[in-house]
PDB file of C-alpha atoms in Angstrom:
ATOM      1  CA  LEU O  85      28.752  -2.504   7.862  1.00 76.00           C
ATOM      2  CA  PHE O  86      30.065  -1.002  11.058  1.00 80.00           C
ATOM      3  CA  ALA O  87      32.237  -4.026  11.750  1.00 82.00           C
ATOM      4  CA  VAL O  88      33.860  -3.682   8.335  1.00 85.00           C
ATOM      5  CA  LEU O  89      34.374   0.039   8.773  1.00 84.00           C
ATOM      6  CA  GLY O  90      35.798  -0.495  12.256  1.00 81.00           C
ATOM      7  CA  ASN O  91      38.230  -3.124  11.014  1.00 81.00           C
ATOM      8  CA  GLN O  92      39.375  -0.754   8.171  1.00 80.00           C
ATOM      9  CA  PHE O  93      39.910   2.248  10.346  1.00 81.00           C
ATOM     10  CA  PHE O  94      40.826   0.900  13.832  1.00 80.00           C
ATOM     11  CA  SER O  95      42.686  -2.374  13.275  1.00 79.00           C
ATOM     12  CA  GLY O  96      46.063  -2.716  14.862  1.00 77.00           C
ATOM     13  CA  ILE O  97      45.461  -0.131  17.570  1.00 81.00           C
ATOM     14  CA  LYS O  98      47.317  -0.415  20.863  1.00 82.00           C
ATOM     15  CA  PHE O  99      45.533  -2.459  23.482  1.00 81.00           C
ATOM     16  CA  GLY O 100      44.186  -0.665  26.516  1.00 81.00           C
ATOM     17  CA  ILE O 101      41.172  -1.109  28.885  1.00 82.00           C
ATOM     18  CA  GLY O 102      38.436  -1.656  26.267  1.00 79.00           C
ATOM     19  CA  LEU O 103      40.638  -3.086  23.528  1.00 83.00           C
ATOM     20  CA  THR O 104      42.265  -6.365  24.514  1.00 81.00           C
ATOM     21  CA  ARG O 105      43.730  -9.439  22.902  1.00 81.00           C
ATOM     22  CA  HIS O 106      40.221 -10.869  22.801  1.00 82.00           C
ATOM     23  CA  ASN O 107      38.130  -7.668  22.239  1.00 82.00           C
ATOM     24  CA  ASN O 108      39.524  -5.731  19.296  1.00 82.00           C
ATOM     25  CA  LEU O 109      38.879  -4.631  15.752  1.00 81.00           C
ATOM     26  CA  ASP O 110      41.900  -6.338  14.153  1.00 81.00           C
ATOM     27  CA  THR O 111      39.583  -8.608  12.086  1.00 84.00           C
ATOM     28  CA  ALA O 112      36.016  -8.187  10.811  1.00 85.00           C
ATOM     29  CA  TRP O 113      34.853 -11.019  13.022  1.00 86.00           C
ATOM     30  CA  ASN O 114      36.480  -9.639  16.159  1.00 85.00           C
ATOM     31  CA  ALA O 115      34.967  -6.200  15.303  1.00 85.00           C
ATOM     32  CA  LEU O 116      31.532  -7.810  15.027  1.00 85.00           C
ATOM     33  CA  LEU O 117      31.881  -9.387  18.391  1.00 85.00           C
ATOM     34  CA  LEU O 118      33.188  -6.194  19.930  1.00 83.00           C
ATOM     35  CA  LEU O 119      30.391  -4.079  18.513  1.00 82.00           C
ATOM     36  CA  GLY O 120      27.892  -6.622  19.923  1.00 81.00           C
ATOM     37  CA  ILE O 121      29.318  -5.777  23.398  1.00 80.00           C
ATOM     38  CA  VAL O 122      29.314  -2.047  22.657  1.00 80.00           C
ATOM     39  CA  VAL O 123      25.635  -1.988  21.719  1.00 77.00           C
ATOM     40  CA  THR O 124      24.715  -3.376  25.144  1.00 75.00           C
ATOM     41  CA  GLY O 125      26.376  -0.296  26.739  1.00 72.00           C
ATOM     42  CA  ASP O 126      28.917  -2.434  28.607  1.00 74.00           C
ATOM     43  CA  ASN O 127      31.656   0.141  29.295  1.00 76.00           C
ATOM     44  CA  TRP O 128      31.753   1.124  25.582  1.00 77.00           C
ATOM     45  CA  GLN O 129      33.403   4.460  26.366  1.00 81.00           C
ATOM     46  CA  SER O 130      36.616   2.677  27.293  1.00 85.00           C
ATOM     47  CA  THR O 131      36.682   1.064  23.890  1.00 83.00           C
ATOM     48  CA  MET O 132      36.141   4.459  22.252  1.00 85.00           C
ATOM     49  CA  ARG O 133      38.901   6.071  24.295  1.00 86.00           C
ATOM     50  CA  ASP O 134      41.304   3.225  23.352  1.00 83.00           C
ATOM     51  CA  CYS O 135      40.523   3.775  19.650  1.00 85.00           C
ATOM     52  CA  ALA O 136      41.183   7.496  20.136  1.00 85.00           C
ATOM     53  CA  VAL O 137      44.698   6.947  21.716  1.00 83.00           C
ATOM     54  CA  MET O 138      47.250   9.450  20.336  1.00 81.00           C
ATOM     55  CA  ALA O 139      50.952  10.030  20.636  1.00 79.00           C
ATOM     56  CA  PRO O 140      52.879  10.014  22.850  1.00 82.00           C
ATOM     57  CA  ALA O 141      50.770   7.196  24.401  1.00 79.00           C
ATOM     58  CA  CYS O 142      51.251   5.115  21.194  1.00 79.00           C
ATOM     59  CA  THR O 143      53.647   4.617  18.301  1.00 75.00           C
ATOM     60  CA  THR O 144      52.886   6.675  15.185  1.00 77.00           C
ATOM     61  CA  THR O 145      53.543   5.406  11.672  1.00 71.00           C
ATOM     62  CA  GLU O 146      56.388   7.872  11.240  1.00 76.00           C
ATOM     63  CA  GLN O 147      58.037   6.654  14.426  1.00 74.00           C
ATOM     64  CA  LEU O 148      57.747   3.011  13.246  1.00 69.00           C
ATOM     65  CA  GLU O 149      59.287   3.874   9.850  1.00 68.00           C
ATOM     66  CA  GLU O 150      62.151   5.745  11.458  1.00 71.00           C
ATOM     67  CA  PHE O 151      62.750   2.743  13.781  1.00 67.00           C
ATOM     68  CA  ILE O 152      62.778   0.292  10.853  1.00 67.00           C
ATOM     69  CA  ALA O 153      65.021   2.642   8.814  1.00 71.00           C
ATOM     70  CA  SER O 154      67.559   2.780  11.642  1.00 72.00           C
ATOM     71  CA  GLY O 155      67.856  -1.042  11.578  1.00 67.00           C
ATOM     72  CA  GLY O 156      65.305  -1.823  14.249  1.00 65.00           C
ATOM     73  CA  ILE O 157      63.086  -4.972  13.982  1.00 62.00           C
ATOM     74  CA  PRO O 158      59.483  -4.693  15.219  1.00 61.00           C
ATOM     75  CA  ASN O 159      58.145  -7.521  17.500  1.00 58.00           C
ATOM     76  CA  ASP O 160      55.760  -8.294  14.654  1.00 58.00           C
ATOM     77  CA  PRO O 161      57.433  -8.009  11.254  1.00 54.00           C
ATOM     78  CA  THR O 162      54.149  -7.836   9.421  1.00 53.00           C
ATOM     79  CA  ILE O 163      53.243  -4.507  11.055  1.00 63.00           C
ATOM     80  CA  ASP O 164      53.592  -1.649   8.596  1.00 63.00           C
ATOM     81  CA  LYS O 165      51.847   1.119  10.486  1.00 73.00           C
ATOM     82  CA  GLY O 166      51.727   2.564  13.987  1.00 73.00           C
ATOM     83  CA  ASP O 167      49.273   1.600  16.684  1.00 76.00           C
ATOM     84  CA  CYS O 168      47.686   5.024  17.233  1.00 82.00           C
ATOM     85  CA  GLY O 169      44.031   5.667  16.766  1.00 79.00           C
ATOM     86  CA  ASN O 170      41.992   8.620  15.540  1.00 82.00           C
ATOM     87  CA  ARG O 171      40.310  10.769  18.171  1.00 83.00           C
ATOM     88  CA  ALA O 172      37.706  12.436  15.976  1.00 85.00           C
ATOM     89  CA  GLY O 173      37.108   9.273  13.984  1.00 84.00           C
ATOM     90  CA  ALA O 174      36.556   7.180  17.125  1.00 83.00           C
ATOM     91  CA  MET O 175      34.095   9.594  18.679  1.00 86.00           C
ATOM     92  CA  ILE O 176      32.045   9.865  15.453  1.00 88.00           C
ATOM     93  CA  PHE O 177      32.159   6.073  14.828  1.00 86.00           C
ATOM     94  CA  PHE O 178      31.240   4.842  18.266  1.00 84.00           C
ATOM     95  CA  ASP O 179      28.652   7.631  19.070  1.00 83.00           C
ATOM     96  CA  LEU O 180      26.950   6.990  15.766  1.00 84.00           C
ATOM     97  CA  PHE O 181      26.983   3.176  16.169  1.00 82.00           C
ATOM     98  CA  TYR O 182      25.800   3.322  19.744  1.00 79.00           C
ATOM     99  CA  VAL O 183      22.882   5.692  19.001  1.00 79.00           C
ATOM    100  CA  ILE O 184      21.742   3.632  15.975  1.00 81.00           C
ATOM    101  CA  GLY O 185      22.467   0.203  17.512  1.00 76.00           C
ATOM    102  CA  PHE O 186      20.824   1.053  20.819  1.00 73.00           C
ATOM    103  CA  ASN O 187      17.710   2.376  19.183  1.00 75.00           C
ATOM    104  CA  ILE O 188      17.394  -0.716  17.004  1.00 78.00           C
ATOM    105  CA  LEU O 189      17.929  -3.046  20.027  1.00 72.00           C
ATOM    106  CA  ARG O 190      15.400  -1.062  22.054  1.00 68.00           C
ATOM    107  CA  SER O 191      12.892  -1.178  19.183  1.00 74.00           C
ATOM    108  CA  LEU O 192      13.345  -4.950  18.864  1.00 74.00           C
ATOM    109  CA  PHE O 193      12.865  -5.361  22.647  1.00 68.00           C
ATOM    110  CA  ILE O 194       9.696  -3.312  22.667  1.00 68.00           C
ATOM    111  CA  ALA O 195       8.365  -5.207  19.596  1.00 69.00           C
ATOM    112  CA  VAL O 196       8.961  -8.542  21.409  1.00 68.00           C
ATOM    113  CA  LEU O 197       7.214  -7.210  24.514  1.00 61.00           C
ATOM    114  CA  MET O 198       4.205  -5.959  22.479  1.00 61.00           C
ATOM    115  CA  GLU O 199       3.933  -9.214  20.534  1.00 62.00           C
ATOM    116  CA  ASN O 200       3.947 -11.293  23.748  1.00 57.00           C
ATOM    117  CA  PHE O 201       1.398  -8.897  25.221  1.00 53.00           C
ATOM    118  CA  PHE O 202      -1.051  -9.255  22.330  1.00 55.00           C
ATOM    119  CA  ASN O 203      -0.415 -13.020  22.162  1.00 51.00           C
ATOM    120  CA  PHE O 204      -1.345 -13.196  25.844  1.00 45.00           C
ATOM    121  CA  LYS O 205      -4.519 -11.189  25.187  1.00 49.00           C
ATOM    122  CA  THR O 206      -5.468 -13.425  22.329  1.00 47.00           C
ATOM    123  CA  GLN O 207      -4.686 -16.706  24.097  1.00 45.00           C
ATOM    124  CA  GLY O 208      -6.498 -15.557  27.157  1.00 47.00           C
ATOM    125  CA  GLY O 209      -9.631 -14.856  25.150  1.00 49.00           C
ATOM    126  CA  PHE O 210      -9.702 -11.158  26.006  1.00 51.00           C
ATOM    127  CA  SER O 211      -9.413  -9.756  22.478  1.00 62.00           C
ATOM    128  CA  ILE O 212     -12.452  -8.098  20.860  1.00 72.00           C
ATOM    129  CA  SER O 213     -12.734  -9.413  17.272  1.00 77.00           C
ATOM    130  CA  ASP O 214     -14.703  -8.118  14.317  1.00 80.00           C
ATOM    131  CA  GLY O 215     -17.238 -10.957  14.919  1.00 86.00           C
ATOM    132  CA  HIS O 216     -17.909  -9.589  18.417  1.00 87.00           C
ATOM    133  CA  ILE O 217     -18.452  -6.086  17.054  1.00 87.00           C
ATOM    134  CA  GLU O 218     -20.817  -7.408  14.444  1.00 90.00           C
ATOM    135  CA  SER O 219     -22.722  -9.303  17.185  1.00 91.00           C
ATOM    136  CA  TYR O 220     -23.006  -6.064  19.131  1.00 91.00           C
ATOM    137  CA  ARG O 221     -24.437  -4.281  16.091  1.00 91.00           C
ATOM    138  CA  ARG O 222     -26.914  -7.027  15.359  1.00 93.00           C
ATOM    139  CA  ILE O 223     -28.221  -7.064  18.944  1.00 94.00           C
ATOM    140  CA  TRP O 224     -28.294  -3.301  18.979  1.00 93.00           C
ATOM    141  CA  ARG O 225     -30.539  -3.202  15.918  1.00 92.00           C
ATOM    142  CA  SER O 226     -33.011  -5.488  17.676  1.00 92.00           C
ATOM    143  CA  PHE O 227     -33.220  -2.972  20.566  1.00 93.00           C
ATOM    144  CA  ASP O 228     -33.133   0.127  18.323  1.00 91.00           C
ATOM    145  CA  PRO O 229     -35.166  -0.814  15.255  1.00 88.00           C
ATOM    146  CA  TYR O 230     -35.638   2.890  14.222  1.00 85.00           C
ATOM    147  CA  ALA O 231     -31.833   3.501  14.294  1.00 84.00           C
ATOM    148  CA  LYS O 232     -32.019   6.391  16.769  1.00 87.00           C
ATOM    149  CA  GLY O 233     -28.581   5.466  18.052  1.00 87.00           C
ATOM    150  CA  VAL O 234     -29.605   5.417  21.749  1.00 90.00           C
ATOM    151  CA  LEU O 235     -30.627   2.792  24.261  1.00 92.00           C
ATOM    152  CA  PRO O 236     -32.959   3.474  27.231  1.00 90.00           C
ATOM    153  CA  VAL O 237     -31.154   2.885  30.515  1.00 89.00           C
ATOM    154  CA  PRO O 238     -33.872   0.406  31.787  1.00 90.00           C
ATOM    155  CA  LYS O 239     -33.012  -1.858  28.803  1.00 92.00           C
ATOM    156  CA  LEU O 240     -29.315  -1.995  29.558  1.00 92.00           C
ATOM    157  CA  ARG O 241     -29.510  -5.229  31.537  1.00 92.00           C
ATOM    158  CA  ASP O 242     -31.496  -6.960  28.833  1.00 94.00           C
ATOM    159  CA  PHE O 243     -29.121  -5.709  26.182  1.00 94.00           C
ATOM    160  CA  VAL O 244     -26.035  -7.001  28.003  1.00 93.00           C
ATOM    161  CA  ALA O 245     -27.834 -10.275  28.769  1.00 94.00           C
ATOM    162  CA  MET O 246     -28.301 -10.777  24.993  1.00 94.00           C
ATOM    163  CA  LEU O 247     -24.576 -10.069  24.398  1.00 92.00           C
ATOM    164  CA  ALA O 248     -23.678 -12.716  27.044  1.00 92.00           C
ATOM    165  CA  LYS O 249     -26.073 -15.239  25.532  1.00 93.00           C
ATOM    166  CA  ASP O 250     -24.398 -14.705  22.191  1.00 91.00           C
ATOM    167  CA  HIS O 251     -21.060 -15.485  23.823  1.00 90.00           C
ATOM    168  CA  ASN O 252     -19.847 -11.985  23.228  1.00 89.00           C
ATOM    169  CA  PRO O 253     -17.145 -10.846  25.735  1.00 88.00           C
ATOM    170  CA  LEU O 254     -18.763  -7.379  25.799  1.00 87.00           C
ATOM    171  CA  GLY O 255     -21.496  -9.040  27.827  1.00 89.00           C
ATOM    172  CA  SER O 256     -19.052 -10.393  30.452  1.00 87.00           C
ATOM    173  CA  VAL O 257     -19.905  -7.561  32.818  1.00 87.00           C
ATOM    174  CA  LEU O 258     -23.041  -9.454  33.674  1.00 87.00           C
ATOM    175  CA  ASN O 259     -20.943 -12.212  35.283  1.00 87.00           C
ATOM    176  CA  SER O 260     -20.943 -10.072  38.382  1.00 84.00           C
ATOM    177  CA  GLU O 261     -23.846  -7.977  39.648  1.00 86.00           C
ATOM    178  CA  TRP O 262     -21.339  -5.587  41.252  1.00 83.00           C
ATOM    179  CA  ARG O 263     -19.550  -5.241  37.949  1.00 86.00           C
ATOM    180  CA  PHE O 264     -22.771  -4.527  36.081  1.00 89.00           C
ATOM    181  CA  GLN O 265     -23.871  -1.924  38.560  1.00 88.00           C
ATOM    182  CA  THR O 266     -20.496  -0.217  38.264  1.00 87.00           C
ATOM    183  CA  VAL O 267     -20.885  -0.036  34.457  1.00 88.00           C
ATOM    184  CA  ARG O 268     -24.424   1.338  34.911  1.00 88.00           C
ATOM    185  CA  MET O 269     -23.110   3.910  37.343  1.00 87.00           C
ATOM    186  CA  GLU O 270     -20.377   4.956  34.913  1.00 85.00           C
ATOM    187  CA  LEU O 271     -22.804   5.326  32.072  1.00 88.00           C
ATOM    188  CA  THR O 272     -25.481   7.287  34.006  1.00 86.00           C
ATOM    189  CA  TYR O 273     -23.509   9.261  36.614  1.00 84.00           C
ATOM    190  CA  GLY O 274     -24.404  12.953  36.451  1.00 82.00           C
ATOM    191  CA  LYS O 275     -27.143  12.362  33.881  1.00 82.00           C
ATOM    192  CA  ASP O 276     -30.861  13.103  34.289  1.00 77.00           C
ATOM    193  CA  ALA O 277     -33.526  10.425  34.408  1.00 69.00           C
ATOM    194  CA  SER O 278     -34.407  10.796  30.743  1.00 77.00           C
ATOM    195  CA  TYR O 279     -30.862  10.012  29.638  1.00 81.00           C
ATOM    196  CA  HIS O 280     -30.372   7.421  26.839  1.00 88.00           C
ATOM    197  CA  ILE O 281     -27.025   5.511  26.335  1.00 90.00           C
ATOM    198  CA  GLY O 282     -25.340   6.107  22.951  1.00 89.00           C
ATOM    199  CA  PHE O 283     -24.213   3.379  20.614  1.00 89.00           C
ATOM    200  CA  HIS O 284     -20.505   4.297  20.733  1.00 88.00           C
ATOM    201  CA  GLU O 285     -20.448   5.216  24.363  1.00 89.00           C
ATOM    202  CA  LEU O 286     -21.834   1.812  25.344  1.00 89.00           C
ATOM    203  CA  ILE O 287     -19.506  -0.319  23.212  1.00 88.00           C
ATOM    204  CA  TYR O 288     -16.513   1.677  24.316  1.00 86.00           C
ATOM    205  CA  THR O 289     -17.391   1.227  28.006  1.00 86.00           C
ATOM    206  CA  LEU O 290     -18.201  -2.463  27.713  1.00 88.00           C
ATOM    207  CA  GLY O 291     -14.957  -2.960  25.715  1.00 86.00           C
ATOM    208  CA  LEU O 292     -12.918  -1.353  28.529  1.00 82.00           C
ATOM    209  CA  TYR O 293     -14.457  -3.642  31.100  1.00 84.00           C
ATOM    210  CA  ALA O 294     -14.025  -6.722  28.823  1.00 82.00           C
ATOM    211  CA  VAL O 295     -10.360  -6.299  28.125  1.00 76.00           C
ATOM    212  CA  GLY O 296      -9.426  -4.508  31.398  1.00 74.00           C
ATOM    213  CA  PRO O 297      -7.287  -1.418  31.989  1.00 68.00           C
ATOM    214  CA  SER O 298      -4.083  -3.400  31.172  1.00 67.00           C
ATOM    215  CA  ALA O 299      -4.954  -3.222  27.459  1.00 62.00           C
ATOM    216  CA  LEU O 300      -4.374   0.584  27.579  1.00 65.00           C
ATOM    217  CA  PRO O 301      -1.128   2.477  27.474  1.00 69.00           C
ATOM    218  CA  TYR O 302       0.514   2.841  30.887  1.00 67.00           C
ATOM    219  CA  THR O 303      -0.594   6.385  31.659  1.00 77.00           C
ATOM    220  CA  GLU O 304      -4.108   5.690  30.424  1.00 74.00           C
ATOM    221  CA  MET O 305      -4.221   2.463  32.400  1.00 72.00           C
ATOM    222  CA  LEU O 306      -3.456   4.320  35.615  1.00 77.00           C
ATOM    223  CA  LYS O 307      -6.178   6.845  34.887  1.00 80.00           C
ATOM    224  CA  ARG O 308      -8.636   4.087  34.038  1.00 73.00           C
ATOM    225  CA  ASP O 309      -7.866   2.234  37.310  1.00 78.00           C
ATOM    226  CA  GLU O 310      -8.703   5.426  39.176  1.00 82.00           C
ATOM    227  CA  GLU O 311     -11.943   5.895  37.275  1.00 81.00           C
ATOM    228  CA  VAL O 312     -13.058   2.284  37.870  1.00 78.00           C
ATOM    229  CA  THR O 313     -12.286   2.640  41.581  1.00 82.00           C
ATOM    230  CA  TRP O 314     -14.254   5.868  41.747  1.00 81.00           C
ATOM    231  CA  TYR O 315     -17.339   4.400  40.111  1.00 79.00           C
ATOM    232  CA  GLY O 316     -17.027   1.352  42.263  1.00 77.00           C
ATOM    233  CA  GLN O 317     -17.089   3.498  45.368  1.00 80.00           C
ATOM    234  CA  LEU O 318     -20.101   5.379  44.052  1.00 78.00           C
ATOM    235  CA  THR O 319     -21.855   2.045  43.440  1.00 77.00           C
ATOM    236  CA  ALA O 320     -21.082   0.848  46.965  1.00 77.00           C
ATOM    237  CA  GLY O 321     -22.434   4.195  48.397  1.00 72.00           C
ATOM    238  CA  SER O 322     -25.575   3.948  46.361  1.00 71.00           C
ATOM    239  CA  ARG O 323     -26.262   0.390  47.499  1.00 66.00           C
ATOM    240  CA  MET O 324     -25.669   1.319  51.071  1.00 65.00           C
ATOM    241  CA  VAL O 325     -28.067   4.185  50.821  1.00 57.00           C
ATOM    242  CA  GLY O 326     -30.615   1.856  49.257  1.00 57.00           C
ATOM    243  CA  LEU O 327     -30.201  -0.706  52.069  1.00 56.00           C
ATOM    244  CA  PHE O 328     -30.531   2.029  54.680  1.00 55.00           C
ATOM    245  CA  ARG O 329     -33.744   3.286  53.147  1.00 58.00           C
ATOM    246  CA  GLY O 330     -35.086  -0.281  52.984  1.00 54.00           C
ATOM    247  CA  MET O 331     -34.487  -0.677  56.680  1.00 47.00           C
ATOM    248  CA  LYS O 332     -36.453   2.453  57.608  1.00 47.00           C
TER     249      LYS O 332
END
């Protein structure tokens, strides 16, 4: 659409810095190629300024008609209009095209990145599927037969072990004792001894550890990295205190 409009309104304009023998709007095809360059942001302002050229830097249609009427012969006999542009039209046309085209290009770029990101997550086996959530619910019911919605902290290890036995990635924290202790620290830090872990709190926390902080938006990923580091430090401190007490 923009290539056709550009060819209609800006064909035959005097060449300059942006408009050249190869890059111009004299045909719809050339206009399409030129706009492909413009949308990348490659010195598109020069093209816009060339399309906005006005007299006396160019030949107006009136000047061309006077030249022909006086017996003059143009270099190209097929030319029937001047080679001036339109300042207001060029600014509106190129600004509008650049804003629309750039946003479309950016959206496509982001879409490709997101698709590749999620493909990587799926291929790497890091995704949490509906089957994994159903597995979590089934195992939860076996630990919470009266549907109270909470799990005693001492049963956390057994619960996660059942998830791992069911090949559920939510149970992957048990692959490392340090990782499991960090999860336990995050769930129980600042709570009293009678605290019970909630259904949603536990699946959310295990899910974060299963997929990793990289699955979150950038700002949340940075925050999550800080939180995991903090709970890891607390876990290390707690274990050191335990070892020190055991030595006494």
